[in-house]
Amino acid sequence: MDITDDFKIQPIPDLPSQIQEAAEHGELVVFIGAGCSCLLGYPNWKEYSNEALTQILGEKTSCKFQEFDARVKLSIASEMESNNKKAIDYKKILAANNDAETNIKRKRLNNALLKLTNHFVTTNYDRELDMMISNSPARREILDDITPYDTQKYTAKIILSPSECLFSSIGYKGGVVFHIHGSVEKPETMVQTLKDYISLYHVRQAEECDSDSNGITYFLEQLSHSHFTVLFLGYGLNEMEILEYILSKSTAVKNNSKTPKLFLLK
């Protein structure tokens, strides 16, 4: 008997019922990773870090570091940028591609995302989600067979800085995008270097775990134990730190009997 008779992989898997139900009730939060941006022509981690280093060191010198880890290269570029007083043009590296083929992909991706939710969290620096939320009508169609509901009196909320990502904004009805690693619109907020990551994801002490905390760690912790269902899209091995953190927090909070509702579609 052929093993494929009992085990078949669907090209497009069915959505779990929990995701469909969460979308129907407006309780789905979608995390967007680099894979979604790469679909639209943005550089991957290796390409992005190589370009940043090339802008600072020049192509000939930067070639010596090509095989280094992306965050190591970004750490070197950042340090050299500070020492040499030469700014990296991140907006040039992350310029949107607007050719006809990319715009078709963009429309398909945006339509698919807006059918699911208008609550987004991203570790990407680009402005794709911001433009999507800002340019889309103030309504969303939740899956194909569910009646749309209108949120026209609300405007989109776009949060560019990690320090401004508050859990209290997660249910904003007009659509919200949280840039938990910062945005190219404000390069000083971008979490890129090893030092940046250590600072952002440091382990908080027990006395810090109060409801007044505004850190990203608190934001993620509260989200993973809220009534929201969380769906990760476009995350690969290069972005495991965010996944590892959320999953660790799913079992780390004391006196919380809720079962985390976390899903990953790569």
C-alpha positions as YAML, in Angstrom:
chain: A
units: angstrom
residues:
- id: 1
  name: MET
  ca: [0.00, 0.00, 0.00]
- id: 2
  name: ASP
  ca: [1.27, 3.45, -0.92]
- id: 3
  name: ILE
  ca: [1.76, 5.59, 2.17]
- id: 4
  name: THR
  ca: [0.39, 8.57, 0.24]
- id: 5
  name: ASP
  ca: [-3.00, 6.87, 0.25]
- id: 6
  name: ASP
  ca: [-3.33, 7.67, 3.96]
- id: 7
  name: PHE
  ca: [-1.17, 10.77, 4.13]
- id: 8
  name: LYS
  ca: [-1.75, 13.56, 1.66]
- id: 9
  name: ILE
  ca: [-0.45, 17.10, 1.92]
- id: 10
  name: GLN
  ca: [-2.86, 19.72, 0.64]
- id: 11
  name: PRO
  ca: [-1.30, 22.58, -1.40]
- id: 12
  name: ILE
  ca: [-3.50, 25.00, 0.57]
- id: 13
  name: PRO
  ca: [-4.48, 23.50, 3.95]
- id: 14
  name: ASP
  ca: [-7.89, 24.11, 5.46]
- id: 15
  name: LEU
  ca: [-8.04, 26.74, 8.17]
- id: 16
  name: PRO
  ca: [-8.51, 25.25, 11.64]
- id: 17
  name: SER
  ca: [-12.00, 25.86, 12.99]
- id: 18
  name: GLN
  ca: [-10.58, 27.89, 15.89]
- id: 19
  name: ILE
  ca: [-9.16, 30.44, 13.44]
- id: 20
  name: GLN
  ca: [-12.43, 30.69, 11.52]
- id: 21
  name: GLU
  ca: [-14.39, 31.17, 14.73]
- id: 22
  name: ALA
  ca: [-11.96, 33.80, 16.02]
- id: 23
  name: ALA
  ca: [-12.15, 35.67, 12.72]
- id: 24
  name: GLU
  ca: [-15.94, 35.56, 12.80]
- id: 25
  name: HIS
  ca: [-16.02, 37.11, 16.27]
- id: 26
  name: GLY
  ca: [-13.28, 39.68, 15.68]
- id: 27
  name: GLU
  ca: [-10.92, 37.89, 18.07]
- id: 28
  name: LEU
  ca: [-8.08, 37.00, 15.70]
- id: 29
  name: VAL
  ca: [-4.67, 38.71, 15.84]
- id: 30
  name: VAL
  ca: [-2.30, 37.99, 12.95]
- id: 31
  name: PHE
  ca: [1.48, 38.24, 13.38]
- id: 32
  name: ILE
  ca: [3.20, 39.07, 10.08]
- id: 33
  name: GLY
  ca: [6.79, 37.93, 9.52]
- id: 34
  name: ALA
  ca: [9.40, 38.60, 6.84]
- id: 35
  name: GLY
  ca: [8.06, 35.89, 4.53]
- id: 36
  name: CYS
  ca: [5.03, 38.03, 3.68]
- id: 37
  name: SER
  ca: [7.22, 41.02, 2.78]
- id: 38
  name: CYS
  ca: [9.57, 38.85, 0.71]
- id: 39
  name: LEU
  ca: [6.58, 37.85, -1.41]
- id: 40
  name: LEU
  ca: [6.36, 41.52, -2.42]
- id: 41
  name: GLY
  ca: [10.02, 41.86, -3.32]
- id: 42
  name: TYR
  ca: [11.48, 43.11, -0.05]
- id: 43
  name: PRO
  ca: [14.92, 41.75, 0.87]
- id: 44
  name: ASN
  ca: [15.29, 38.75, 3.14]
- id: 45
  name: TRP
  ca: [17.41, 38.99, 6.30]
- id: 46
  name: LYS
  ca: [20.65, 38.14, 4.51]
- id: 47
  name: GLU
  ca: [20.07, 40.59, 1.67]
- id: 48
  name: TYR
  ca: [18.95, 43.32, 4.05]
- id: 49
  name: SER
  ca: [21.98, 43.02, 6.34]
- id: 50
  name: ASN
  ca: [24.37, 42.81, 3.37]
- id: 51
  name: GLU
  ca: [22.99, 46.01, 1.88]
- id: 52
  name: ALA
  ca: [23.20, 47.87, 5.21]
- id: 53
  name: LEU
  ca: [26.82, 46.80, 5.64]
- id: 54
  name: THR
  ca: [27.66, 47.69, 2.02]
- id: 55
  name: GLN
  ca: [26.33, 51.22, 2.50]
- id: 56
  name: ILE
  ca: [28.72, 51.71, 5.41]
- id: 57
  name: LEU
  ca: [31.83, 49.79, 4.33]
- id: 58
  name: GLY
  ca: [31.54, 49.71, 0.57]
- id: 59
  name: GLU
  ca: [31.00, 46.62, -1.55]
- id: 60
  name: LYS
  ca: [34.61, 45.42, -1.53]
- id: 61
  name: THR
  ca: [35.07, 45.51, 2.25]
- id: 62
  name: SER
  ca: [31.58, 44.30, 3.13]
- id: 63
  name: CYS
  ca: [32.16, 41.12, 1.08]
- id: 64
  name: LYS
  ca: [34.44, 39.88, 3.86]
- id: 65
  name: PHE
  ca: [31.42, 39.69, 6.19]
- id: 66
  name: GLN
  ca: [28.89, 38.17, 3.79]
- id: 67
  name: GLU
  ca: [28.65, 34.83, 5.58]
- id: 68
  name: PHE
  ca: [28.23, 36.28, 9.07]
- id: 69
  name: ASP
  ca: [24.88, 35.98, 10.84]
- id: 70
  name: ALA
  ca: [22.50, 38.74, 9.72]
- id: 71
  name: ARG
  ca: [22.18, 40.28, 13.19]
- id: 72
  name: VAL
  ca: [25.95, 40.25, 13.64]
- id: 73
  name: LYS
  ca: [26.30, 42.13, 10.36]
- id: 74
  name: LEU
  ca: [23.63, 44.62, 11.41]
- id: 75
  name: SER
  ca: [25.41, 45.08, 14.72]
- id: 76
  name: ILE
  ca: [28.66, 45.85, 12.88]
- id: 77
  name: ALA
  ca: [26.86, 48.22, 10.50]
- id: 78
  name: SER
  ca: [25.16, 50.02, 13.37]
- id: 79
  name: GLU
  ca: [28.42, 50.45, 15.28]
- id: 80
  name: MET
  ca: [30.23, 51.70, 12.19]
- id: 81
  name: GLU
  ca: [27.34, 54.05, 11.46]
- id: 82
  name: SER
  ca: [27.70, 55.59, 14.93]
- id: 83
  name: ASN
  ca: [31.48, 55.87, 14.72]
- id: 84
  name: ASN
  ca: [31.65, 57.21, 11.17]
- id: 85
  name: LYS
  ca: [28.64, 59.52, 11.50]
- id: 86
  name: LYS
  ca: [27.35, 58.08, 8.23]
- id: 87
  name: ALA
  ca: [23.67, 57.20, 8.11]
- id: 88
  name: ILE
  ca: [22.34, 54.00, 6.57]
- id: 89
  name: ASP
  ca: [19.52, 54.71, 4.13]
- id: 90
  name: TYR
  ca: [17.03, 52.15, 5.41]
- id: 91
  name: LYS
  ca: [14.20, 53.62, 3.34]
- id: 92
  name: LYS
  ca: [16.22, 52.90, 0.20]
- id: 93
  name: ILE
  ca: [16.82, 49.30, 1.27]
- id: 94
  name: LEU
  ca: [13.13, 48.85, 2.11]
- id: 95
  name: ALA
  ca: [11.64, 50.77, -0.80]
- id: 96
  name: ALA
  ca: [8.32, 49.32, -1.95]
- id: 97
  name: ASN
  ca: [8.21, 47.56, -5.30]
- id: 98
  name: ASN
  ca: [5.28, 48.83, -7.37]
- id: 99
  name: ASP
  ca: [5.59, 46.98, -10.65]
- id: 100
  name: ALA
  ca: [2.46, 45.40, -12.12]
- id: 101
  name: GLU
  ca: [3.25, 41.84, -11.05]
- id: 102
  name: THR
  ca: [4.02, 42.87, -7.47]
- id: 103
  name: ASN
  ca: [0.86, 44.95, -7.25]
- id: 104
  name: ILE
  ca: [-1.20, 41.91, -8.23]
- id: 105
  name: LYS
  ca: [0.46, 39.90, -5.44]
- id: 106
  name: ARG
  ca: [-0.04, 42.80, -3.04]
- id: 107
  name: LYS
  ca: [-3.75, 43.00, -3.79]
- id: 108
  name: ARG
  ca: [-4.21, 39.25, -3.32]
- id: 109
  name: LEU
  ca: [-2.26, 39.23, -0.07]
- id: 110
  name: ASN
  ca: [-4.05, 42.27, 1.34]
- id: 111
  name: ASN
  ca: [-7.47, 40.90, 0.43]
- id: 112
  name: ALA
  ca: [-6.64, 37.59, 2.12]
- id: 113
  name: LEU
  ca: [-5.40, 39.30, 5.29]
- id: 114
  name: LEU
  ca: [-8.34, 41.67, 5.57]
- id: 115
  name: LYS
  ca: [-10.77, 38.77, 5.27]
- id: 116
  name: LEU
  ca: [-9.26, 37.41, 8.47]
- id: 117
  name: THR
  ca: [-8.83, 40.44, 10.71]
- id: 118
  name: ASN
  ca: [-7.89, 44.08, 11.08]
- id: 119
  name: HIS
  ca: [-5.63, 43.46, 14.12]
- id: 120
  name: PHE
  ca: [-2.00, 42.98, 13.07]
- id: 121
  name: VAL
  ca: [1.31, 42.65, 14.88]
- id: 122
  name: THR
  ca: [4.50, 42.66, 12.84]
- id: 123
  name: THR
  ca: [8.23, 42.27, 13.31]
- id: 124
  name: ASN
  ca: [8.77, 43.75, 9.83]
- id: 125
  name: TYR
  ca: [10.15, 47.27, 9.38]
- id: 126
  name: ASP
  ca: [8.40, 48.08, 6.09]
- id: 127
  name: ARG
  ca: [5.13, 49.98, 5.75]
- id: 128
  name: GLU
  ca: [3.10, 47.43, 3.77]
- id: 129
  name: LEU
  ca: [0.60, 46.73, 6.54]
- id: 130
  name: ASP
  ca: [0.31, 50.43, 7.34]
- id: 131
  name: MET
  ca: [-0.61, 51.24, 3.74]
- id: 132
  name: MET
  ca: [-3.02, 48.31, 3.62]
- id: 133
  name: ILE
  ca: [-4.87, 49.39, 6.75]
- id: 134
  name: SER
  ca: [-4.84, 53.08, 5.82]
- id: 135
  name: ASN
  ca: [-6.01, 52.58, 2.24]
- id: 136
  name: SER
  ca: [-8.61, 49.89, 2.80]
- id: 137
  name: PRO
  ca: [-12.25, 50.78, 3.43]
- id: 138
  name: ALA
  ca: [-13.13, 50.95, 7.12]
- id: 139
  name: ARG
  ca: [-14.74, 47.54, 7.04]
- id: 140
  name: ARG
  ca: [-13.57, 43.99, 6.69]
- id: 141
  name: GLU
  ca: [-15.08, 40.84, 5.26]
- id: 142
  name: ILE
  ca: [-14.40, 37.94, 7.60]
- id: 143
  name: LEU
  ca: [-14.01, 34.88, 5.45]
- id: 144
  name: ASP
  ca: [-16.16, 34.35, 2.38]
- id: 145
  name: ASP
  ca: [-19.39, 33.13, 3.93]
- id: 146
  name: ILE
  ca: [-19.71, 35.58, 6.83]
- id: 147
  name: THR
  ca: [-21.56, 38.87, 6.68]
- id: 148
  name: PRO
  ca: [-19.24, 41.92, 6.65]
- id: 149
  name: TYR
  ca: [-19.52, 44.44, 9.42]
- id: 150
  name: ASP
  ca: [-18.80, 48.14, 9.18]
- id: 151
  name: THR
  ca: [-16.32, 50.15, 11.28]
- id: 152
  name: GLN
  ca: [-16.47, 53.33, 9.24]
- id: 153
  name: LYS
  ca: [-16.46, 55.76, 12.15]
- id: 154
  name: TYR
  ca: [-13.00, 54.54, 13.18]
- id: 155
  name: THR
  ca: [-9.65, 55.36, 11.61]
- id: 156
  name: ALA
  ca: [-6.66, 53.03, 11.51]
- id: 157
  name: LYS
  ca: [-4.16, 53.11, 14.36]
- id: 158
  name: ILE
  ca: [-0.53, 52.53, 13.36]
- id: 159
  name: ILE
  ca: [1.98, 52.11, 16.18]
- id: 160
  name: LEU
  ca: [5.56, 52.51, 14.97]
- id: 161
  name: SER
  ca: [7.59, 52.21, 18.15]
- id: 162
  name: PRO
  ca: [7.96, 49.14, 20.41]
- id: 163
  name: SER
  ca: [7.70, 51.37, 23.49]
- id: 164
  name: GLU
  ca: [4.21, 52.48, 22.38]
- id: 165
  name: CYS
  ca: [2.82, 48.97, 21.82]
- id: 166
  name: LEU
  ca: [0.23, 48.66, 24.57]
- id: 167
  name: PHE
  ca: [-2.00, 45.65, 25.02]
- id: 168
  name: SER
  ca: [-4.95, 47.96, 25.71]
- id: 169
  name: SER
  ca: [-4.93, 48.93, 22.00]
- id: 170
  name: ILE
  ca: [-5.14, 45.37, 20.65]
- id: 171
  name: GLY
  ca: [-8.91, 45.40, 20.24]
- id: 172
  name: TYR
  ca: [-9.15, 48.79, 18.54]
- id: 173
  name: LYS
  ca: [-12.08, 48.53, 16.13]
- id: 174
  name: GLY
  ca: [-10.74, 50.70, 13.34]
- id: 175
  name: GLY
  ca: [-7.81, 48.45, 12.54]
- id: 176
  name: VAL
  ca: [-4.43, 48.47, 14.22]
- id: 177
  name: VAL
  ca: [-0.85, 47.61, 13.27]
- id: 178
  name: PHE
  ca: [1.77, 47.12, 15.99]
- id: 179
  name: HIS
  ca: [5.40, 47.39, 14.85]
- id: 180
  name: ILE
  ca: [6.95, 45.58, 17.80]
- id: 181
  name: HIS
  ca: [10.43, 45.77, 16.21]
- id: 182
  name: GLY
  ca: [10.05, 49.36, 15.06]
- id: 183
  name: SER
  ca: [9.49, 50.88, 11.63]
- id: 184
  name: VAL
  ca: [11.56, 52.26, 8.76]
- id: 185
  name: GLU
  ca: [9.45, 55.39, 9.14]
- id: 186
  name: LYS
  ca: [11.30, 55.96, 12.43]
- id: 187
  name: PRO
  ca: [14.71, 54.25, 12.01]
- id: 188
  name: GLU
  ca: [15.68, 55.00, 15.60]
- id: 189
  name: THR
  ca: [12.96, 52.58, 16.76]
- id: 190
  name: MET
  ca: [14.19, 49.63, 14.68]
- id: 191
  name: VAL
  ca: [15.27, 46.55, 16.67]
- id: 192
  name: GLN
  ca: [18.14, 45.12, 14.63]
- id: 193
  name: THR
  ca: [21.34, 44.54, 16.54]
- id: 194
  name: LEU
  ca: [22.14, 41.85, 19.10]
- id: 195
  name: LYS
  ca: [22.09, 44.55, 21.76]
- id: 196
  name: ASP
  ca: [18.63, 45.67, 20.61]
- id: 197
  name: TYR
  ca: [17.23, 42.14, 20.85]
- id: 198
  name: ILE
  ca: [18.71, 41.51, 24.28]
- id: 199
  name: SER
  ca: [17.26, 44.80, 25.50]
- id: 200
  name: LEU
  ca: [13.81, 44.11, 24.04]
- id: 201
  name: TYR
  ca: [13.46, 40.50, 25.16]
- id: 202
  name: HIS
  ca: [15.24, 40.61, 28.50]
- id: 203
  name: VAL
  ca: [13.71, 38.40, 31.20]
- id: 204
  name: ARG
  ca: [11.60, 40.50, 33.54]
- id: 205
  name: GLN
  ca: [11.76, 39.94, 37.27]
- id: 206
  name: ALA
  ca: [8.63, 38.93, 39.16]
- id: 207
  name: GLU
  ca: [8.22, 42.37, 40.73]
- id: 208
  name: GLU
  ca: [8.06, 43.89, 37.24]
- id: 209
  name: CYS
  ca: [5.09, 41.78, 36.19]
- id: 210
  name: ASP
  ca: [2.34, 44.26, 36.94]
- id: 211
  name: SER
  ca: [-0.51, 45.62, 34.87]
- id: 212
  name: ASP
  ca: [1.20, 49.00, 34.45]
- id: 213
  name: SER
  ca: [4.14, 47.57, 32.54]
- id: 214
  name: ASN
  ca: [4.39, 48.81, 28.94]
- id: 215
  name: GLY
  ca: [7.20, 46.59, 27.70]
- id: 216
  name: ILE
  ca: [6.98, 44.31, 24.69]
- id: 217
  name: THR
  ca: [7.42, 41.34, 27.00]
- id: 218
  name: TYR
  ca: [4.29, 42.34, 28.89]
- id: 219
  name: PHE
  ca: [2.42, 42.99, 25.63]
- id: 220
  name: LEU
  ca: [3.24, 39.50, 24.31]
- id: 221
  name: GLU
  ca: [2.56, 37.85, 27.63]
- id: 222
  name: GLN
  ca: [-0.89, 39.40, 27.93]
- id: 223
  name: LEU
  ca: [-1.76, 38.65, 24.32]
- id: 224
  name: SER
  ca: [-0.86, 34.98, 24.62]
- id: 225
  name: HIS
  ca: [-3.17, 34.65, 27.64]
- id: 226
  name: SER
  ca: [-6.05, 36.76, 26.38]
- id: 227
  name: HIS
  ca: [-9.23, 35.65, 24.62]
- id: 228
  name: PHE
  ca: [-7.61, 36.43, 21.26]
- id: 229
  name: THR
  ca: [-6.46, 33.68, 18.93]
- id: 230
  name: VAL
  ca: [-3.01, 34.35, 17.47]
- id: 231
  name: LEU
  ca: [-1.99, 33.30, 13.95]
- id: 232
  name: PHE
  ca: [1.63, 33.60, 12.77]
- id: 233
  name: LEU
  ca: [2.18, 34.11, 9.03]
- id: 234
  name: GLY
  ca: [5.47, 34.34, 7.15]
- id: 235
  name: TYR
  ca: [7.79, 33.32, 10.00]
- id: 236
  name: GLY
  ca: [10.88, 31.22, 9.36]
- id: 237
  name: LEU
  ca: [13.94, 30.08, 11.28]
- id: 238
  name: ASN
  ca: [15.47, 33.57, 11.19]
- id: 239
  name: GLU
  ca: [12.67, 34.91, 13.35]
- id: 240
  name: MET
  ca: [12.38, 32.21, 15.96]
- id: 241
  name: GLU
  ca: [13.06, 34.54, 18.90]
- id: 242
  name: ILE
  ca: [9.53, 35.99, 18.80]
- id: 243
  name: LEU
  ca: [7.96, 32.54, 18.46]
- id: 244
  name: GLU
  ca: [10.10, 31.11, 21.23]
- id: 245
  name: TYR
  ca: [9.19, 33.97, 23.53]
- id: 246
  name: ILE
  ca: [5.45, 33.71, 23.02]
- id: 247
  name: LEU
  ca: [5.46, 29.94, 23.33]
- id: 248
  name: SER
  ca: [7.54, 30.12, 26.52]
- id: 249
  name: LYS
  ca: [5.12, 32.63, 28.00]
- id: 250
  name: SER
  ca: [2.23, 30.34, 27.14]
- id: 251
  name: THR
  ca: [3.23, 28.05, 30.00]
- id: 252
  name: ALA
  ca: [5.15, 30.43, 32.24]
- id: 253
  name: VAL
  ca: [2.39, 32.56, 33.74]
- id: 254
  name: LYS
  ca: [1.28, 31.36, 37.14]
- id: 255
  name: ASN
  ca: [-2.35, 30.93, 38.17]
- id: 256
  name: ASN
  ca: [-3.60, 31.09, 34.59]
- id: 257
  name: SER
  ca: [-5.67, 28.16, 33.41]
- id: 258
  name: LYS
  ca: [-6.44, 29.48, 29.92]
- id: 259
  name: THR
  ca: [-5.21, 27.39, 27.02]
- id: 260
  name: PRO
  ca: [-3.17, 29.54, 24.61]
- id: 261
  name: LYS
  ca: [-4.61, 29.64, 21.08]
- id: 262
  name: LEU
  ca: [-1.54, 29.93, 18.87]
- id: 263
  name: PHE
  ca: [-1.21, 28.82, 15.24]
- id: 264
  name: LEU
  ca: [1.61, 29.01, 12.71]
- id: 265
  name: LEU
  ca: [1.30, 29.00, 8.93]
- id: 266
  name: LYS
  ca: [4.64, 29.41, 7.21]
...
